[in-house]
Short mmCIF file of C-alpha atoms and ligand atoms in Angstrom, two decimals:
data_model
loop_
_atom_site.label_atom_id
_atom_site.label_comp_id
_atom_site.label_asym_id
_atom_site.label_seq_id
_atom_site.Cartn_x
_atom_site.Cartn_y
_atom_site.Cartn_z
CA MET T 1 22.13 6.26 32.84
CA ASP T 2 19.99 3.67 34.64
CA ARG T 3 19.75 0.05 33.58
CA ILE T 4 17.62 -2.82 34.74
CA ILE T 5 19.14 -6.17 35.65
CA ILE T 6 16.95 -9.26 35.63
CA LYS T 7 17.85 -12.79 36.63
CA GLY T 8 15.22 -14.72 34.72
CA GLY T 9 13.41 -17.97 35.17
CA LYS T 10 11.23 -17.25 38.21
CA PRO T 11 7.48 -17.77 37.81
CA LEU T 12 5.54 -14.71 38.97
CA TYR T 13 2.81 -15.16 41.58
CA GLY T 14 0.74 -12.61 43.49
CA GLY T 15 -1.05 -9.35 42.89
CA ILE T 16 -0.09 -6.19 40.99
CA CYS T 17 -2.01 -2.92 41.29
CA ILE T 18 -2.61 -1.43 37.86
CA SER T 19 -1.88 2.30 37.67
CA GLY T 20 -3.88 5.03 35.97
CA ALA T 21 -3.54 4.89 32.19
CA LYS T 22 -0.75 6.98 30.69
CA ASN T 23 -2.60 7.43 27.42
CA ALA T 24 -5.72 8.60 29.24
CA ALA T 25 -3.79 10.89 31.62
CA LEU T 26 -2.06 12.66 28.73
CA THR T 27 -5.37 13.61 27.14
CA LEU T 28 -7.11 14.49 30.43
CA LEU T 29 -4.37 16.90 31.56
CA PRO T 30 -4.89 19.38 28.66
CA CYS T 31 -8.63 19.51 29.50
CA ALA T 32 -7.57 21.91 32.27
CA LEU T 33 -7.00 24.51 29.53
CA LEU T 34 -10.73 24.49 28.71
CA THR T 35 -11.92 26.21 31.89
CA ASP T 36 -10.83 28.84 34.39
CA ASP T 37 -12.09 26.60 37.21
CA PRO T 38 -9.94 23.93 38.86
CA LEU T 39 -9.81 20.44 37.34
CA THR T 40 -8.80 17.73 39.79
CA LEU T 41 -7.49 14.49 38.32
CA ARG T 42 -7.24 11.45 40.60
CA ASN T 43 -5.40 8.17 39.97
CA LEU T 44 -2.73 9.90 37.89
CA PRO T 45 0.23 7.59 37.34
CA ARG T 46 3.66 8.72 38.59
CA LEU T 47 5.36 8.85 35.21
CA ALA T 48 7.95 11.00 33.50
CA ASP T 49 5.47 11.89 30.72
CA VAL T 50 2.86 13.09 33.23
CA ASP T 51 5.48 15.33 34.88
CA SER T 52 6.59 16.68 31.48
CA PHE T 53 2.98 17.44 30.54
CA GLY T 54 2.54 19.26 33.85
CA HIS T 55 5.60 21.41 33.05
CA LEU T 56 4.25 22.23 29.60
CA LEU T 57 0.93 23.29 31.12
CA ASN T 58 2.80 25.40 33.70
CA GLN T 59 4.47 27.26 30.82
CA LEU T 60 1.02 27.97 29.36
CA GLY T 61 -0.08 29.51 32.66
CA VAL T 62 -1.76 26.53 34.32
CA SER T 63 -1.05 26.13 38.03
CA THR T 64 -0.62 22.56 39.21
CA THR T 65 -0.74 21.28 42.78
CA ILE T 66 -0.26 17.70 43.87
CA GLU T 67 -2.14 16.40 46.90
CA GLY T 68 -1.78 13.15 48.76
CA ALA T 69 -4.09 10.40 47.55
CA ARG T 70 -6.66 8.81 49.88
CA PRO T 71 -5.38 5.64 51.60
CA ASP T 72 -7.53 3.50 49.27
CA GLU T 73 -6.08 5.17 46.19
CA PHE T 74 -2.89 4.22 44.39
CA GLY T 75 -2.11 7.15 42.11
CA ARG T 76 -1.49 10.86 42.56
CA VAL T 77 -4.07 13.61 42.76
CA MET T 78 -3.34 16.76 40.80
CA THR T 79 -5.37 19.94 40.70
CA LEU T 80 -4.85 22.08 37.63
CA ARG T 81 -6.12 25.59 37.20
CA ALA T 82 -5.92 27.71 34.07
CA SER T 83 -7.29 30.99 35.48
CA ASN T 84 -5.47 32.79 32.68
CA ILE T 85 -3.76 31.45 29.62
CA ALA T 86 -0.32 33.07 29.87
CA SER T 87 1.08 31.66 26.62
CA THR T 88 -0.36 29.80 23.64
CA VAL T 89 2.96 28.41 22.44
CA ALA T 90 4.16 24.82 22.90
CA PRO T 91 7.86 24.99 22.03
CA TYR T 92 9.94 22.47 20.05
CA ASP T 93 12.03 21.47 23.04
CA ILE T 94 9.02 20.05 24.86
CA VAL T 95 7.03 18.69 21.90
CA ARG T 96 10.06 16.84 20.54
CA LYS T 97 10.45 14.95 23.82
CA MET T 98 6.77 14.20 24.26
CA ARG T 99 4.54 13.83 21.21
CA ALA T 100 1.40 14.05 23.34
CA SER T 101 2.15 17.80 23.67
CA ILE T 102 0.26 18.17 20.38
CA LEU T 103 -2.88 17.64 22.47
CA VAL T 104 -2.74 21.25 23.73
CA LEU T 105 -3.55 22.41 20.20
CA GLY T 106 -7.33 21.80 20.29
CA PRO T 107 -8.02 23.12 23.80
CA LEU T 108 -5.77 26.22 23.43
CA LEU T 109 -7.45 27.12 20.16
CA ALA T 110 -10.92 26.63 21.65
CA ARG T 111 -10.27 28.65 24.80
CA ALA T 112 -7.77 31.32 23.67
CA GLY T 113 -8.57 31.51 19.95
CA GLN T 114 -5.06 30.65 18.92
CA ALA T 115 -2.31 28.11 19.42
CA THR T 116 1.24 27.75 18.16
CA VAL T 117 2.60 24.26 18.55
CA SER T 118 5.86 22.84 17.25
CA LEU T 119 5.52 20.08 14.66
CA PRO T 120 6.42 16.90 16.51
CA GLY T 121 8.45 15.36 13.67
CA GLY T 122 8.97 11.63 13.25
CA CYS T 123 9.90 9.31 16.08
CA ALA T 124 11.42 5.88 16.65
CA ILE T 125 8.29 4.06 15.53
CA GLY T 126 7.44 6.00 12.38
CA MET T 127 6.62 9.26 10.62
CA ARG T 128 3.53 10.04 12.67
CA PRO T 129 2.08 13.01 10.73
CA ILE T 130 -0.54 15.38 12.24
CA ASP T 131 -2.49 16.28 9.08
CA LEU T 132 -5.69 14.74 10.48
CA HIS T 133 -5.47 16.92 13.61
CA LEU T 134 -5.16 20.02 11.44
CA LYS T 135 -7.99 19.07 9.04
CA ALA T 136 -10.29 18.50 12.01
CA LEU T 137 -9.56 21.97 13.38
CA GLU T 138 -10.02 23.52 9.93
CA ALA T 139 -13.47 21.90 9.80
CA LEU T 140 -14.28 23.99 12.91
CA GLY T 141 -13.22 27.19 11.15
CA ALA T 142 -9.58 27.41 12.24
CA GLU T 143 -6.98 28.87 9.94
CA ILE T 144 -3.79 26.86 9.89
CA GLU T 145 -0.40 28.19 8.94
CA ILE T 146 2.81 26.18 9.04
CA THR T 147 6.02 28.16 9.35
CA ALA T 148 9.50 27.37 10.62
CA GLY T 149 8.49 24.00 12.05
CA TYR T 150 5.51 25.37 13.92
CA VAL T 151 1.76 25.03 13.39
CA LYS T 152 -0.07 28.26 14.04
CA ALA T 153 -3.82 27.78 14.39
CA THR T 154 -6.19 30.75 14.64
CA ALA T 155 -9.91 30.59 15.37
CA PRO T 156 -12.39 32.90 13.57
CA LYS T 157 -13.22 36.22 15.37
CA GLY T 158 -16.20 34.86 17.29
CA GLY T 159 -14.46 31.55 18.10
CA LEU T 160 -14.60 28.05 16.62
CA VAL T 161 -17.81 27.00 14.86
CA GLY T 162 -19.26 23.48 14.98
CA GLY T 163 -19.04 21.40 11.80
CA THR T 164 -18.71 17.89 10.48
CA ILE T 165 -15.33 16.23 10.88
CA SER T 166 -15.10 13.06 8.85
CA PHE T 167 -11.81 11.25 9.42
CA PRO T 168 -10.54 9.30 6.38
CA GLN T 169 -8.66 7.03 8.81
CA VAL T 170 -8.97 6.36 12.53
CA SER T 171 -6.64 8.51 14.64
CA VAL T 172 -6.64 8.49 18.42
CA GLY T 173 -4.78 11.80 18.80
CA ALA T 174 -6.78 13.63 16.13
CA THR T 175 -10.07 12.45 17.68
CA GLU T 176 -8.88 13.77 21.05
CA ASN T 177 -7.87 17.17 19.65
CA ALA T 178 -11.16 17.42 17.72
CA LEU T 179 -13.22 16.57 20.79
CA MET T 180 -11.42 19.06 23.04
CA ALA T 181 -11.86 21.80 20.43
CA ALA T 182 -15.52 21.01 19.67
CA VAL T 183 -16.76 21.25 23.27
CA LEU T 184 -16.27 25.05 23.21
CA ALA T 185 -17.23 25.60 19.53
CA LYS T 186 -20.51 27.35 18.65
CA GLY T 187 -23.18 24.89 17.56
CA THR T 188 -23.01 21.17 16.88
CA THR T 189 -20.00 19.17 15.76
CA ILE T 190 -20.24 15.65 14.40
CA ILE T 191 -17.05 13.59 14.47
CA GLU T 192 -17.32 10.66 12.05
CA ASN T 193 -14.98 7.66 12.00
CA ALA T 194 -13.84 8.69 15.48
CA ALA T 195 -11.42 6.47 17.38
CA ARG T 196 -13.22 4.29 19.95
CA GLU T 197 -10.30 3.56 22.27
CA PRO T 198 -11.35 3.41 25.95
CA GLU T 199 -9.09 6.44 26.56
CA ILE T 200 -11.32 8.46 24.18
CA THR T 201 -14.35 7.44 26.24
CA ASP T 202 -12.46 8.46 29.38
CA LEU T 203 -11.77 11.87 27.82
CA ALA T 204 -15.43 12.28 26.81
CA LYS T 205 -16.57 11.36 30.33
CA CYS T 206 -14.22 13.92 31.89
CA LEU T 207 -15.43 16.61 29.47
CA ILE T 208 -19.05 15.73 30.30
CA ALA T 209 -18.17 16.06 34.02
CA MET T 210 -16.90 19.56 33.10
CA GLY T 211 -20.26 20.46 31.56
CA ALA T 212 -19.76 19.40 27.91
CA SER T 213 -22.53 17.78 25.89
CA ILE T 214 -21.25 14.71 24.02
CA GLU T 215 -23.28 11.82 22.64
CA GLY T 216 -22.19 8.60 20.99
CA LEU T 217 -19.62 7.48 23.57
CA ARG T 218 -17.94 4.15 22.64
CA THR T 219 -19.15 4.50 19.02
CA ASP T 220 -17.40 5.88 15.95
CA THR T 221 -19.71 8.91 15.69
CA LEU T 222 -19.50 11.55 18.39
CA THR T 223 -21.99 14.41 18.50
CA VAL T 224 -20.87 17.45 20.45
CA ARG T 225 -23.12 20.38 21.29
CA GLY T 226 -20.75 23.25 21.99
CA LYS T 227 -20.97 25.24 25.23
CA SER T 228 -19.83 28.79 25.81
CA LYS T 229 -18.08 27.76 29.01
CA LEU T 230 -17.03 24.60 30.85
CA HIS T 231 -16.63 24.34 34.61
CA GLY T 232 -14.28 22.52 36.96
CA ALA T 233 -14.64 18.86 37.90
CA THR T 234 -12.98 15.98 39.70
CA TYR T 235 -12.25 12.95 37.58
CA ALA T 236 -10.37 9.65 38.14
CA VAL T 237 -8.14 8.41 35.31
CA MET T 238 -9.08 4.92 34.04
CA PRO T 239 -6.76 1.98 34.82
CA ASP T 240 -4.04 1.28 32.25
CA ARG T 241 -5.14 -1.59 29.98
CA ILE T 242 -1.71 -1.73 28.33
CA GLU T 243 0.10 -2.02 31.67
CA ALA T 244 -2.35 -4.77 32.67
CA GLY T 245 -1.79 -6.59 29.37
CA SER T 246 1.98 -6.28 29.76
CA TYR T 247 1.96 -7.91 33.22
CA ALA T 248 -0.39 -10.59 31.90
CA CYS T 249 2.27 -11.47 29.28
CA ALA T 250 4.86 -11.58 32.10
CA ALA T 251 2.66 -14.02 34.07
CA LEU T 252 2.25 -16.31 31.08
CA ILE T 253 5.83 -16.34 29.84
CA THR T 254 7.11 -17.25 33.32
CA GLY T 255 4.45 -19.93 33.82
CA GLY T 256 2.96 -18.07 36.78
CA SER T 257 -0.29 -16.45 37.81
CA LEU T 258 -1.00 -12.78 38.57
CA GLU T 259 -3.99 -10.92 39.92
CA LEU T 260 -4.16 -7.57 38.12
CA MET T 261 -5.95 -5.36 40.58
CA GLY T 262 -7.95 -2.57 39.02
CA ALA T 263 -7.75 -4.02 35.48
CA ARG T 264 -11.02 -3.50 33.63
CA LYS T 265 -11.88 -6.48 31.50
CA GLU T 266 -14.31 -4.55 29.30
CA THR T 267 -11.51 -2.24 28.09
CA MET T 268 -9.25 -5.07 26.89
CA PRO T 269 -11.32 -7.50 24.78
CA SER T 270 -8.74 -8.34 22.10
CA ILE T 271 -5.83 -8.43 24.57
CA LEU T 272 -7.70 -10.98 26.69
CA SER T 273 -8.77 -13.10 23.73
CA GLY T 274 -5.14 -13.12 22.52
CA LEU T 275 -3.97 -14.23 25.96
CA VAL T 276 -6.59 -16.99 26.06
CA GLU T 277 -5.58 -18.16 22.59
CA ALA T 278 -1.98 -18.29 23.81
CA GLY T 279 -3.14 -20.61 26.58
CA ALA T 280 -4.02 -18.34 29.51
CA ILE T 281 -6.77 -18.96 32.02
CA ILE T 282 -8.53 -15.69 32.85
CA GLU T 283 -10.74 -15.42 35.91
CA ASP T 284 -12.66 -12.57 37.48
CA VAL T 285 -11.49 -11.73 40.98
CA GLU T 286 -12.76 -9.01 43.27
CA GLY T 287 -11.51 -5.70 41.91
CA GLY T 288 -9.65 -7.13 38.93
CA ILE T 289 -8.74 -10.17 36.87
CA LYS T 290 -6.46 -13.14 37.39
CA VAL T 291 -4.29 -14.35 34.52
CA SER T 292 -2.68 -17.77 34.87
CA ALA T 293 -0.51 -19.96 32.70
CA ASN T 294 -1.90 -23.37 31.86
CA GLY T 295 0.89 -25.49 30.45
CA GLY T 296 2.90 -24.30 27.45
CA LEU T 297 2.34 -21.24 25.29
CA LYS T 298 0.44 -21.70 22.04
CA PRO T 299 1.30 -19.75 18.87
CA LEU T 300 -1.19 -17.33 17.34
CA SER T 301 -1.77 -14.83 14.55
CA LEU T 302 -2.51 -11.21 15.38
CA SER T 303 -2.90 -8.01 13.46
CA THR T 304 -2.82 -4.60 15.14
CA ALA T 305 -5.65 -2.21 14.30
CA PRO T 306 -7.71 0.50 16.01
CA TYR T 307 -9.85 -0.49 19.02
CA PRO T 308 -11.60 -2.85 19.59
CA ALA T 309 -9.01 -4.81 17.56
CA PHE T 310 -5.59 -5.73 18.93
CA PRO T 311 -3.63 -2.62 20.07
CA THR T 312 -0.31 -1.65 18.51
CA ASP T 313 0.80 -0.84 22.07
CA MET T 314 0.70 -4.58 22.93
CA GLN T 315 2.45 -5.95 19.83
CA ALA T 316 5.99 -5.95 21.24
CA GLN T 317 5.01 -7.57 24.56
CA PHE T 318 3.07 -10.34 22.80
CA MET T 319 6.01 -10.90 20.49
CA ALA T 320 8.35 -11.46 23.45
CA MET T 321 5.87 -13.90 24.99
CA LEU T 322 5.32 -15.78 21.71
CA ALA T 323 9.09 -16.15 21.24
CA LEU T 324 8.70 -19.10 23.66
CA ALA T 325 5.47 -20.50 22.15
CA ASN T 326 5.18 -24.02 20.91
CA GLY T 327 5.04 -23.20 17.18
CA THR T 328 5.10 -20.26 14.77
CA SER T 329 3.16 -17.02 15.33
CA LEU T 330 2.44 -14.24 12.85
CA LEU T 331 2.20 -10.64 14.09
CA THR T 332 1.20 -7.92 11.64
CA GLU T 333 1.65 -4.24 12.46
CA THR T 334 -0.79 -2.04 10.55
CA ILE T 335 -0.59 1.23 12.57
CA PHE T 336 3.09 2.17 12.49
CA GLU T 337 5.63 1.45 9.75
CA ASN T 338 8.65 0.99 12.00
CA ARG T 339 7.49 -0.69 15.14
CA TYR T 340 9.79 -3.70 15.12
CA MET T 341 12.83 -2.14 16.80
CA HIS T 342 12.63 -4.80 19.53
CA VAL T 343 13.16 -7.63 17.01
CA PRO T 344 16.99 -7.45 16.82
CA GLU T 345 17.16 -7.04 20.60
CA LEU T 346 14.95 -10.11 21.19
CA ALA T 347 17.13 -11.97 18.68
CA ARG T 348 20.14 -11.23 20.92
CA MET T 349 18.31 -13.24 23.59
CA GLY T 350 17.80 -16.21 21.27
CA ALA T 351 14.39 -15.40 19.76
CA GLU T 352 13.84 -16.48 16.15
CA ILE T 353 11.96 -13.68 14.43
CA GLU T 354 11.91 -12.72 10.79
CA VAL T 355 10.28 -9.51 9.60
CA LYS T 356 8.66 -9.69 6.17
CA GLY T 357 7.19 -6.31 5.31
CA ARG T 358 4.61 -5.51 7.97
CA THR T 359 4.53 -9.05 9.35
CA ALA T 360 6.84 -10.62 11.89
CA VAL T 361 7.15 -14.40 11.79
CA VAL T 362 7.97 -15.60 15.29
CA ARG T 363 9.25 -19.18 15.46
CA GLY T 364 8.93 -20.33 19.05
CA VAL T 365 12.15 -21.54 20.67
CA ASP T 366 12.60 -23.73 23.77
CA LYS T 367 14.45 -21.12 25.75
CA LEU T 368 15.72 -17.56 25.73
CA HIS T 369 19.02 -16.59 27.29
CA GLY T 370 19.97 -13.41 29.12
CA ALA T 371 21.88 -10.72 27.20
CA GLN T 372 22.72 -7.05 27.22
CA VAL T 373 19.94 -5.32 25.31
CA MET T 374 18.88 -1.76 24.56
CA ALA T 375 15.43 -0.27 24.97
CA THR T 376 14.35 1.68 21.86
CA ASP T 377 10.86 2.88 22.71
CA LEU T 378 8.39 2.45 25.52
CA ARG T 379 6.58 -0.77 24.57
CA ALA T 380 9.71 -2.28 22.98
CA SER T 381 11.43 -1.81 26.36
CA MET T 382 8.68 -3.73 28.10
CA SER T 383 9.05 -6.59 25.64
CA LEU T 384 12.71 -6.90 26.68
CA ILE T 385 11.71 -6.96 30.36
CA ILE T 386 9.17 -9.71 29.64
CA ALA T 387 11.73 -11.75 27.72
CA GLY T 388 14.29 -11.19 30.48
CA LEU T 389 11.90 -12.49 33.15
CA ALA T 390 11.75 -15.85 31.35
CA ALA T 391 15.32 -16.02 30.01
CA GLU T 392 18.03 -18.19 31.52
CA GLY T 393 20.73 -16.08 33.16
CA GLU T 394 21.09 -12.33 33.42
CA THR T 395 19.55 -9.71 31.17
CA GLU T 396 20.65 -6.09 31.28
CA VAL T 397 18.23 -3.59 29.73
CA GLY T 398 19.77 -0.19 28.94
CA ARG T 399 18.10 3.19 28.24
CA VAL T 400 15.54 2.64 30.98
CA TYR T 401 14.21 6.19 30.60
CA HIS T 402 11.89 4.81 27.91
CA LEU T 403 10.25 2.55 30.52
CA ASP T 404 9.95 5.38 33.02
CA ARG T 405 7.77 7.23 30.52
CA GLY T 406 5.04 4.61 30.79
CA TYR T 407 5.43 2.01 33.56
CA GLU T 408 5.01 3.23 37.12
CA ARG T 409 7.33 1.60 39.68
CA LEU T 410 8.07 -1.31 37.39
CA GLU T 411 10.81 -3.00 39.46
CA GLU T 412 8.86 -2.57 42.70
CA LYS T 413 5.74 -4.16 41.23
CA LEU T 414 7.66 -7.08 39.71
CA GLN T 415 9.82 -7.68 42.81
CA ALA T 416 6.64 -8.01 44.88
CA VAL T 417 5.47 -10.94 42.74
CA GLY T 418 8.77 -12.81 42.88
CA ALA T 419 10.89 -11.40 40.05
CA ASP T 420 14.63 -11.01 40.56
CA ILE T 421 14.88 -7.51 39.08
CA GLU T 422 16.73 -4.39 40.13
CA ARG T 423 17.65 -0.99 38.81
CA GLN T 424 21.28 0.05 38.72
CA SER T 425 22.38 3.59 38.29
CA ASP T 426 25.73 4.93 37.14
CA GLY T 427 25.16 7.66 39.68
C1 LIG X 1 -1.40 5.59 18.25
C2 LIG X 1 -2.30 4.39 18.44
C3 LIG X 1 -2.66 4.31 19.90
C4 LIG X 1 -1.38 4.25 20.71
C5 LIG X 1 -0.42 5.39 20.38
C6 LIG X 1 0.96 5.22 21.04
C7 LIG X 1 -4.10 3.53 17.02
C8 LIG X 1 -5.23 3.84 16.11
N1 LIG X 1 -3.49 4.54 17.60
O1 LIG X 1 -2.10 6.74 18.68
O2 LIG X 1 -3.43 3.16 20.13
O3 LIG X 1 -1.67 4.28 22.07
O4 LIG X 1 -0.22 5.43 18.99
O5 LIG X 1 1.59 4.10 20.58
O6 LIG X 1 -3.80 2.38 17.25
N2 LIG X 1 -2.01 9.44 11.21
C9 LIG X 1 -1.94 10.26 10.10
N3 LIG X 1 -2.19 11.59 10.26
C10 LIG X 1 -2.51 12.14 11.47
C11 LIG X 1 -2.58 11.30 12.60
C12 LIG X 1 -2.34 9.96 12.42
O7 LIG X 1 -1.65 9.80 9.00
O8 LIG X 1 -2.75 13.34 11.54
C13 LIG X 1 -1.74 8.00 11.09
C14 LIG X 1 -0.58 7.54 11.95
O9 LIG X 1 0.65 7.70 11.30
C15 LIG X 1 -0.94 6.10 12.20
C16 LIG X 1 -2.46 6.13 12.30
O10 LIG X 1 -2.86 7.30 11.61
O11 LIG X 1 -0.56 5.29 11.14
C17 LIG X 1 -3.02 6.16 13.69
O12 LIG X 1 -2.36 7.17 14.42
P1 LIG X 1 -2.94 7.88 15.70
O13 LIG X 1 -4.02 7.03 16.28
O14 LIG X 1 -3.23 9.28 15.42
O15 LIG X 1 -1.67 7.87 16.60
P2 LIG X 1 -1.64 8.17 18.11
O16 LIG X 1 -2.68 9.11 18.51
O17 LIG X 1 -0.23 8.44 18.41
#
């Protein structure tokens, strides 16, 4: 199993190219199921989760080909074609490893009239139910049956029918499934209390490029006029705001300055205001933003909530950074009940963090020290990397496969800006 070794204490300086967003890529890939024409996705990040999603789509009958990117492009280009849907089943083995597999439910149901998808079950960060996904599809006429750990969804004889979906609580995944189902439903669908994450807007823009009619982008009410058919398109995945925010934390904690090339300021309002409150100087540079430390880190209070509020996917990285702030910070997690798995690992490096219910009290310390630590989930792993970059001595992060799910070429990008970081493999 691979591990990452960091010798901390080096300020990071230079430029990092931000990859295509994992969370956008994983909802754009299943759009291929909605048409028999080719869908070409550009700027796809090279990530284990993208590969796994490709394999799942292959099992459903989608052909995938990878082309070289243009010299001015960073990511991969993949063309997907679902000429025929060969299977409508997403098996447990795949769904269990990658929760995003649930996102084939809406498009399979819309295109093929049925879908059987394994229940994802809980995961390291919480229970993560899918009831909102299922209620949304029921509102479009689907019949849902749950047997032997599988959800079987069946559309009415003539296909899904538009309706009003009113979410009692904001869900990114359920909004995505609802949107992908509604574009091929008969008539108009209104999605109320929809998630407004930039990745949802990216999905809507890709669907519009494929011929869908969607109004209300960036708002919490989406109006979809169903089409009988969608066509192929070429679409570039948005840059990853969470990757950009993670490297910004790395710049600040090491007292350095990084240009985040490709980062889109307008997709990361609360991340940037949190960084500024912690003491960062943020400047616009051509093609991106520059994040620089300006003296010591200041403590702050943050609460995670749906976009445009502070993202749960940045909580762990901010916590690592604030472990070295000059004072006490309060971080409250409102999205997931168990997203503090990084706390005991950060404590092994000298951080002083106490969890009281949903709130973590982070008392800033003068220094962190290197230690052997274990990654527990994707963003938690990144928090350990960030802490390791600033810690005195050597940090060894185990279970690196979590990082490979969501950070493209992490060591390469960090080495290029001055970090002493390498991957070791047991062979
Ligand atoms: C969530 C995050 C997203 C993040 C992703 C991976 C939010 C709103 N969503 O998206 O930013 O990128 O995790 O970390 O911040 N829920 C239900 N029933 C459902 C679906 C969700 O009760 O059917 C609950 C969840 O348990 C959670 C909340 O609703 O408490 C939001 O979940 P949701 O947005 O659906 O989760 P993801 O799509 O995984």
